[in-house]
Amino acid sequence: MKKIVEISQLNGNLLGVSMHRFDATFVQGAMDTIGKAHKNDHYVWLLLESGRAELLVDFKKVSLNAWTSALLFPEQVKHLSSYGNGKGWALFFDRTMINHQFSLAFEESPYQMFSFELGEDQGKWFQSGFELLHTTISTERPMTFHRFTVQSLLSALLYQLSSIHDSKRRLDGVEVTSRRMEITRAFRRLLRQNYVRRKAPHEYAKLMNISVGYLNDSVKMVTGQSVTTWIQETMVREAQRLLYHSTLSIKEIAVQMGFDDPQYFNRVFSKVTDQSPGDFRKNIFNQLENGRTNGDL
């Protein structure tokens, strides 16, 4: 049976932004969508103030505790797998609400996800910002520049999030030049466009007119992962999506991922996920369809 990954939309929202208190009432009301694998046509930003929750994002576990922030991208497959009385905010916003340059910065980010713990002071700053944004959105009589005001507040929150993320990376001892960062972004962009046809680091280095060593050093310095790892994980992530929401055979998926030899595809998939494609399909279907990962939703 084909497993459809539904696409949640901001239906009828002319403003392009929607906010809700993230609590037990919201979770129960939205369970038909968030309780199973789905995508969004918009960004989702979760800010947890207390309690806990657990997500599966592209089939990887993301744990949220007090003062944790997670920015989720439209193309990612998401699923709320566990809820422990988490309270905070859920913010949904369309791509049109952020400028093109900012959108590219997120989607071509050298990091796979903007998810990290905040300090209490930082968390309370965002709490105040979210409350102000919610009040502004909920204004009964919007003034002339209402949408621009909302957009400006959202941008301020996003810039602050990016700044904190960058400062945490620097505190971790990761100092990179703008050149290294730009190389990594360019590589990520090329990888999304070419991962089916190009699976060797030297192919990307050639497209970028730099040496393989310089490309690999730059990507590893910025992200902590090698070019080969990025190539393999990107392919495997797309294969996982097909294994879950299509009826294609493993051999057919291997071909779609650019592999002439299904056995080689199986080896790469197993190396990245520690399980075969067949086992992944069986396990993830049981996990997502038969309940909640920890049985407490």
XYZ file of C-alpha atoms in Angstrom:
297
model
C 0.000 0.000 0.000
C 1.358 3.419 -0.924
C 2.045 5.646 2.056
C 1.198 9.227 1.212
C 3.190 11.975 2.882
C 0.634 14.747 3.238
C 1.581 18.366 2.619
C 0.272 20.709 5.292
C -0.540 24.163 3.933
C -1.186 27.653 5.281
C -4.615 27.556 3.668
C -6.340 30.892 3.325
C -3.725 32.750 5.326
C -3.264 35.979 3.408
C -0.710 37.272 5.898
C 1.618 34.312 5.350
C 2.175 33.796 9.098
C 0.291 31.761 11.670
C 1.035 31.236 15.375
C -0.315 28.927 18.052
C 0.524 28.162 21.628
C 2.245 24.768 21.564
C 0.569 22.796 24.346
C -1.563 19.715 24.951
C -4.651 21.363 23.427
C -2.800 22.262 20.235
C -1.199 18.811 19.979
C -4.542 17.035 20.394
C -6.249 19.279 17.843
C -3.481 18.897 15.256
C -2.770 15.197 15.827
C -4.338 14.123 12.524
C -1.547 16.041 10.767
C 1.449 16.243 13.089
C 0.993 12.751 14.501
C 1.970 11.161 11.194
C 4.631 11.768 8.573
C 3.937 14.980 6.645
C 5.579 17.866 4.851
C 4.743 21.570 4.931
C 4.644 24.144 2.156
C 6.093 26.596 4.695
C 8.643 26.883 7.507
C 7.843 25.673 11.031
C 9.593 27.217 14.030
C 9.078 25.599 17.428
C 10.109 27.255 20.688
C 9.707 25.091 23.780
C 9.539 26.934 27.109
C 8.970 23.906 29.346
C 8.288 20.190 29.189
C 9.535 18.117 26.306
C 8.627 16.832 22.862
C 10.323 14.623 20.324
C 10.192 14.844 16.542
C 11.315 12.656 13.705
C 12.680 14.963 10.999
C 13.710 13.153 7.832
C 13.619 10.025 10.000
C 16.127 11.391 12.533
C 15.202 11.998 16.160
C 15.141 15.610 17.370
C 14.593 16.077 21.105
C 13.120 19.333 22.397
C 13.374 20.347 26.042
C 12.884 23.596 27.931
C 14.286 26.578 26.021
C 14.970 24.608 22.869
C 14.412 26.051 19.393
C 13.945 24.134 16.146
C 13.508 25.668 12.692
C 12.155 23.096 10.234
C 12.306 23.482 6.446
C 9.397 22.942 4.022
C 10.811 19.907 2.211
C 11.550 17.907 5.354
C 9.358 14.951 6.353
C 8.206 15.586 9.928
C 6.389 13.630 12.601
C 5.694 14.354 16.272
C 6.710 11.059 17.861
C 6.540 11.871 21.563
C 4.941 14.577 23.696
C 5.764 15.214 27.350
C 3.579 18.175 28.300
C 5.707 20.535 26.192
C 4.635 24.179 26.245
C 5.782 27.009 24.052
C 5.071 28.409 20.597
C 4.542 27.008 17.135
C 5.190 29.564 14.394
C 4.375 28.857 10.743
C 5.466 31.212 7.986
C 5.554 31.247 4.217
C 8.707 31.716 2.144
C 7.277 35.018 0.917
C 7.574 36.440 4.433
C 11.365 36.467 4.319
C 13.523 38.071 1.698
C 15.133 35.991 -1.032
C 18.635 36.317 0.361
C 17.533 35.178 3.799
C 15.633 32.235 2.304
C 18.725 31.130 0.414
C 20.817 31.483 3.567
C 18.557 28.985 5.329
C 18.020 26.556 2.487
C 21.662 26.608 1.430
C 22.859 26.532 5.000
C 25.887 24.308 5.537
C 24.029 22.799 8.470
C 21.250 20.243 8.159
C 18.952 21.791 10.741
C 18.652 24.856 12.948
C 17.960 23.061 16.233
C 19.721 23.820 19.486
C 19.294 24.664 23.148
C 19.031 28.291 24.183
C 20.182 29.807 27.429
C 17.347 30.866 29.719
C 17.964 34.570 29.018
C 18.001 33.898 25.271
C 14.882 31.765 25.575
C 13.018 34.494 27.440
C 14.090 37.028 24.804
C 12.516 34.844 22.113
C 9.492 34.246 24.330
C 8.913 38.005 24.502
C 9.503 38.321 20.761
C 7.027 35.567 19.951
C 4.429 37.140 22.233
C 4.876 40.518 20.537
C 4.620 38.911 17.099
C 1.469 37.046 18.143
C -0.118 40.231 19.476
C 0.720 42.042 16.242
C -0.657 39.255 14.059
C -3.859 39.109 16.107
C -4.613 42.840 15.812
C -8.309 43.208 15.051
C -7.840 46.414 13.060
C -4.607 46.090 11.087
C -3.028 49.399 10.150
C -1.536 50.388 6.794
C 1.841 48.742 7.255
C 0.587 45.704 9.162
C 2.150 43.065 6.901
C 5.436 44.958 6.779
C 5.459 45.207 10.582
C 4.839 41.474 10.938
C 7.524 40.728 8.375
C 10.007 42.993 10.157
C 9.362 41.379 13.538
C 9.751 37.912 12.029
C 12.995 38.911 10.325
C 14.360 40.292 13.597
C 13.632 36.991 15.342
C 15.242 35.004 12.538
C 18.345 37.180 12.456
C 18.712 36.780 16.209
C 18.369 33.000 15.849
C 21.031 32.958 13.147
C 23.347 35.108 15.263
C 23.033 32.793 18.268
C 23.589 29.770 16.057
C 26.722 31.343 14.624
C 28.057 32.343 18.050
C 27.549 28.815 19.370
C 29.536 27.479 16.428
C 32.344 29.922 17.234
C 32.313 28.931 20.907
C 32.722 25.338 19.783
C 36.022 26.417 18.271
C 34.853 26.541 14.656
C 36.367 29.624 13.036
C 35.880 29.747 9.296
C 36.448 32.392 6.679
C 33.656 33.738 4.519
C 35.365 32.032 1.567
C 35.114 28.616 3.254
C 31.482 29.281 4.144
C 30.616 30.321 0.593
C 32.332 27.212 -0.819
C 30.249 25.043 1.506
C 27.010 26.781 0.517
C 27.866 26.447 -3.173
C 28.652 22.765 -2.691
C 25.318 22.180 -0.926
C 23.501 23.923 -3.769
C 25.281 21.835 -6.413
C 24.731 18.673 -4.389
C 20.955 19.158 -4.285
C 20.939 19.584 -8.054
C 23.337 16.754 -8.924
C 23.366 14.063 -6.239
C 21.745 11.490 -8.550
C 24.304 11.915 -11.355
C 27.426 12.902 -9.445
C 28.596 10.862 -6.478
C 32.335 11.575 -6.359
C 33.912 14.578 -4.577
C 36.175 15.341 -7.555
C 33.114 15.958 -9.744
C 31.948 18.779 -7.480
C 35.455 20.174 -7.145
C 35.662 20.331 -10.927
C 32.319 22.152 -11.168
C 33.603 24.686 -8.642
C 37.082 25.035 -10.173
C 38.876 24.169 -6.929
C 40.909 21.193 -5.785
C 39.269 18.194 -4.114
C 41.413 18.755 -1.038
C 40.375 22.394 -0.666
C 36.693 21.511 -1.151
C 36.811 18.709 1.406
C 38.781 20.796 3.908
C 36.302 23.668 3.582
C 33.185 21.526 3.947
C 34.610 19.567 6.865
C 35.811 22.735 8.608
C 32.348 24.313 8.387
C 30.106 21.280 8.948
C 32.289 18.647 10.588
C 31.484 16.196 7.804
C 33.367 15.211 4.672
C 32.145 15.788 1.131
C 31.665 12.033 0.703
C 29.487 11.883 3.817
C 27.329 14.757 2.543
C 26.885 13.063 -0.833
C 25.923 9.743 0.705
C 23.600 11.199 3.340
C 21.786 13.373 0.789
C 21.165 10.374 -1.437
C 20.078 8.195 1.483
C 17.671 10.853 2.798
C 15.908 10.983 -0.577
C 15.888 7.185 -0.752
C 14.307 7.027 2.713
C 11.499 9.306 1.572
C 10.828 7.059 -1.425
C 10.994 3.917 0.704
C 8.340 5.336 2.987
C 5.860 7.045 0.687
C 6.131 5.096 -2.586
C 5.520 1.537 -3.723
C 8.723 1.445 -5.791
C 10.862 -1.625 -5.283
C 14.297 -1.239 -3.731
C 15.833 -1.929 -7.134
C 13.714 0.810 -8.728
C 14.682 3.259 -5.981
C 18.345 2.382 -6.491
C 17.985 3.275 -10.175
C 16.250 6.565 -9.317
C 19.162 7.374 -6.995
C 21.598 6.822 -9.871
C 22.907 3.358 -8.994
C 23.342 0.734 -11.710
C 24.139 -1.892 -9.080
C 21.387 -2.326 -6.436
C 23.825 -4.182 -4.177
C 26.131 -1.176 -4.080
C 23.119 1.015 -3.253
C 22.281 -1.369 -0.407
C 25.840 -1.158 0.949
C 25.883 2.653 0.911
C 22.419 2.829 2.498
C 23.404 0.340 5.211
C 26.635 2.221 5.907
C 24.769 5.470 6.547
C 21.752 4.102 8.450
C 23.054 0.841 9.988
C 20.177 -1.046 8.370
C 19.292 -2.311 4.924
C 16.725 -0.499 2.743
C 14.308 -3.382 3.285
C 14.669 -3.251 7.055
C 14.306 0.538 7.037
C 11.057 0.326 5.048
C 9.618 -2.270 7.403
C 10.766 -0.581 10.612
C 9.813 2.986 9.733
C 6.388 1.924 8.481
C 5.705 0.100 11.758
C 7.058 3.005 13.772
C 5.106 5.760 12.047
C 1.886 3.933 11.300
C 1.370 1.871 14.440
C 1.655 4.361 17.048
C 3.747 6.835 18.716
C 7.394 6.061 19.108
C 7.333 6.110 22.898
C 3.662 5.349 23.332
C 2.899 8.554 25.227
C 1.147 10.742 22.692
